[in-house]
């Protein structure tokens, strides 16, 4: 059985009676007219379906917690949807914690993670009663213990470790290999545990946390990751008599950006994880642990598309044809950062056959601002609406105001209804934090 991460398009994508693309019962050309472009469109049915697919895939293992990796895309509405679907939130900043808590997430189901959390962020996490904190390094052990002591609380923690597993993804998004900025090396866990036992009385170690990378297509590395963590847990049990009860395996399941991509289904990943937990718990003589997983991209990626309006084009004599759209690297930095490849379709003429090979260029002032290199599309004319699939994850969340361009709006579509979930920025927003020093006023009359 396939799951939604294995489809390029949101599950409700159709061609409607008008001959336009439609998602969530909403005509994409009408959405572009109503809200302007660039526009991020999120399909609620895809998000909820995939969230349910995760729950179902892990159903047969009794002790599983799902946390959504907020960094992929977080707004208050997304928090509401995933909270309702029973997810907690994996968060890495005060801003993410603030968003989750003000949108009513259950803080007990959440985890605070990150390689350089500040004291004030740790204090915030302790005060809000976040369920687990994944401690990344020695400094953080001391800071968190102080924050917990000051609040007169005991805090449950995981130790973030680097399991030494390399996955085949872009090197910027690999994290579990040994030479990584994240977590304790497995040769350092003893020292961390000894400090915990001797000094940090307000911290309660309940398990281990790892994340091996992102946009992963291999299922076997999840088997290996579980084995590494359980082996380490059994070593800790033997040496210190500590019975750790949780393993957090991070996120990483890939999605289908192009026809060539073949990500595994959620069921395949779940099967590997559960098999490994069962086999290795037996092998290392441990009680079967509680499993936490934190998918980001595979929850939100497929649900989101970006609409752009086509503008100018340029045929380089004896070279490429560039067609420019009204967005680019500021709303989707992934092509320029990771050479990420996307699939696009013309929303107002999806059935027209491809007739030319074009390079889709962004509007930002850099030659590297190319969204798709050489793709075959119908003839693109100014005013056409181009729909980029799979921009739901790490698009808005990594967007910027480069060139002082306003960030686009995001709408949620469902059952022929569209609702704004993030307003479009305007010029006032862009200057709202600027300050002209008072002395300029005196000198220059401003
Ligand atoms: N847990 C931890 C500890 C993580 O570091 C991450 C992602 C996740 C979970 C979620 O991983 P996912 O399921 O989304 O693959 N900006 C990059 C991806 C960076 C991922 C960072 N960590 C991109 O656009 O490809």
Short mmCIF file of N, CA, C and O and ligand atoms in Angstrom, two decimals, residues 69 71-72 90 113 160 173 175 209 211 213-215 250-253 294-298 334 338 393-394 398, ligand 1:
data_model
loop_
_atom_site.label_atom_id
_atom_site.label_comp_id
_atom_site.label_asym_id
_atom_site.label_seq_id
_atom_site.Cartn_x
_atom_site.Cartn_y
_atom_site.Cartn_z
N UNK A 69 8.21 17.49 13.33
CA UNK A 69 9.40 18.35 13.34
C UNK A 69 9.01 19.73 12.82
O UNK A 69 8.91 19.96 11.61
N UNK A 71 10.34 22.47 12.36
CA UNK A 71 11.21 23.25 11.47
C UNK A 71 10.79 23.12 10.01
O UNK A 71 11.10 23.98 9.20
N UNK A 72 10.08 22.05 9.66
CA UNK A 72 9.69 21.87 8.26
C UNK A 72 8.71 22.95 7.82
O UNK A 72 8.80 23.46 6.69
N UNK A 90 8.30 18.52 17.87
CA UNK A 90 9.75 18.60 18.08
C UNK A 90 10.12 20.03 17.73
O UNK A 90 9.82 20.50 16.63
N UNK A 113 14.83 20.43 21.29
CA UNK A 113 16.03 19.84 20.73
C UNK A 113 16.88 20.97 20.16
O UNK A 113 16.36 22.06 19.92
N UNK A 160 21.22 13.40 23.20
CA UNK A 160 21.33 13.32 21.75
C UNK A 160 22.69 12.73 21.43
O UNK A 160 23.72 13.23 21.90
N UNK A 173 22.44 17.85 4.74
CA UNK A 173 21.31 17.39 5.55
C UNK A 173 21.52 15.99 6.14
O UNK A 173 20.61 15.35 6.59
N UNK A 175 23.09 14.06 9.33
CA UNK A 175 23.41 14.50 10.69
C UNK A 175 23.93 13.39 11.59
O UNK A 175 24.50 13.66 12.63
N UNK A 209 18.48 9.89 21.94
CA UNK A 209 17.89 10.55 20.78
C UNK A 209 18.93 10.59 19.66
O UNK A 209 20.09 10.87 19.91
N UNK A 211 19.23 11.37 15.09
CA UNK A 211 18.56 11.72 13.82
C UNK A 211 19.64 11.51 12.76
O UNK A 211 20.72 12.06 12.87
N UNK A 213 19.45 11.95 9.29
CA UNK A 213 19.49 12.79 8.10
C UNK A 213 18.10 12.99 7.57
O UNK A 213 17.12 12.59 8.20
N UNK A 214 18.03 13.61 6.42
CA UNK A 214 16.74 14.00 5.88
C UNK A 214 16.64 13.58 4.43
O UNK A 214 17.67 13.42 3.76
N UNK A 215 15.41 13.43 3.94
CA UNK A 215 15.17 12.98 2.56
C UNK A 215 15.86 11.62 2.33
O UNK A 215 16.60 11.40 1.38
N UNK A 250 14.37 10.41 15.57
CA UNK A 250 14.42 11.56 14.67
C UNK A 250 13.43 11.41 13.53
O UNK A 250 12.47 10.64 13.60
N UNK A 251 13.70 12.15 12.45
CA UNK A 251 12.79 12.11 11.29
C UNK A 251 13.53 11.57 10.09
O UNK A 251 14.33 10.65 10.22
N UNK A 252 13.26 12.13 8.93
CA UNK A 252 14.10 11.83 7.78
C UNK A 252 13.45 11.15 6.60
O UNK A 252 14.03 11.14 5.50
N UNK A 253 12.27 10.54 6.77
CA UNK A 253 11.68 9.83 5.63
C UNK A 253 11.51 10.78 4.43
O UNK A 253 11.00 11.88 4.57
N UNK A 294 10.10 11.72 14.80
CA UNK A 294 9.82 13.14 14.54
C UNK A 294 9.90 13.46 13.07
O UNK A 294 10.82 14.14 12.64
N UNK A 295 8.95 13.03 12.28
CA UNK A 295 8.96 13.37 10.86
C UNK A 295 8.56 14.83 10.62
O UNK A 295 7.69 15.35 11.32
N UNK A 296 9.20 15.45 9.67
CA UNK A 296 8.84 16.82 9.29
C UNK A 296 8.41 16.85 7.84
O UNK A 296 7.23 16.94 7.51
N UNK A 297 9.42 16.67 6.96
CA UNK A 297 9.17 16.76 5.52
C UNK A 297 8.05 15.82 5.07
O UNK A 297 7.18 16.21 4.29
N UNK A 298 8.08 14.56 5.56
CA UNK A 298 7.10 13.59 5.05
C UNK A 298 5.69 13.90 5.53
O UNK A 298 4.73 13.41 4.96
N UNK A 334 15.80 25.99 -1.59
CA UNK A 334 16.31 24.61 -1.69
C UNK A 334 17.04 24.32 -3.01
O UNK A 334 18.08 23.65 -2.99
N UNK A 338 20.70 23.20 -2.11
CA UNK A 338 20.96 21.74 -2.16
C UNK A 338 20.83 21.15 -3.55
O UNK A 338 20.70 19.93 -3.68
N UNK A 393 7.52 21.56 2.72
CA UNK A 393 8.54 21.47 3.77
C UNK A 393 9.76 22.31 3.40
O UNK A 393 10.23 22.26 2.27
N UNK A 394 10.27 23.04 4.38
CA UNK A 394 11.51 23.81 4.22
C UNK A 394 11.41 24.83 3.09
O UNK A 394 12.41 25.11 2.42
N UNK A 398 12.23 28.31 5.52
CA UNK A 398 13.59 28.80 5.24
C UNK A 398 13.56 30.05 4.36
O UNK A 398 14.58 30.45 3.81
N1 LIG B 1 14.47 15.53 14.01
C1 LIG B 1 15.64 16.18 14.02
C2 LIG B 1 16.49 16.09 15.20
C3 LIG B 1 16.04 16.92 12.90
O1 LIG B 1 17.21 17.54 12.91
C4 LIG B 1 15.20 16.96 11.77
C5 LIG B 1 15.59 17.72 10.57
C6 LIG B 1 13.98 16.28 11.79
C7 LIG B 1 13.65 15.56 12.95
C8 LIG B 1 13.02 16.27 10.64
O2 LIG B 1 13.56 15.69 9.51
P1 LIG B 1 12.64 15.42 8.22
O3 LIG B 1 11.62 14.39 8.61
O4 LIG B 1 12.00 16.73 7.87
O5 LIG B 1 13.58 14.96 7.19
N2 LIG B 1 16.46 22.14 5.27
C9 LIG B 1 16.75 20.80 4.78
C10 LIG B 1 16.36 19.75 5.78
C11 LIG B 1 17.03 19.93 7.12
C12 LIG B 1 16.57 18.94 8.14
C13 LIG B 1 17.10 19.27 9.47
N3 LIG B 1 16.68 18.39 10.51
C14 LIG B 1 16.03 20.60 3.44
O6 LIG B 1 15.35 21.50 3.00
O7 LIG B 1 16.19 19.56 2.83
#
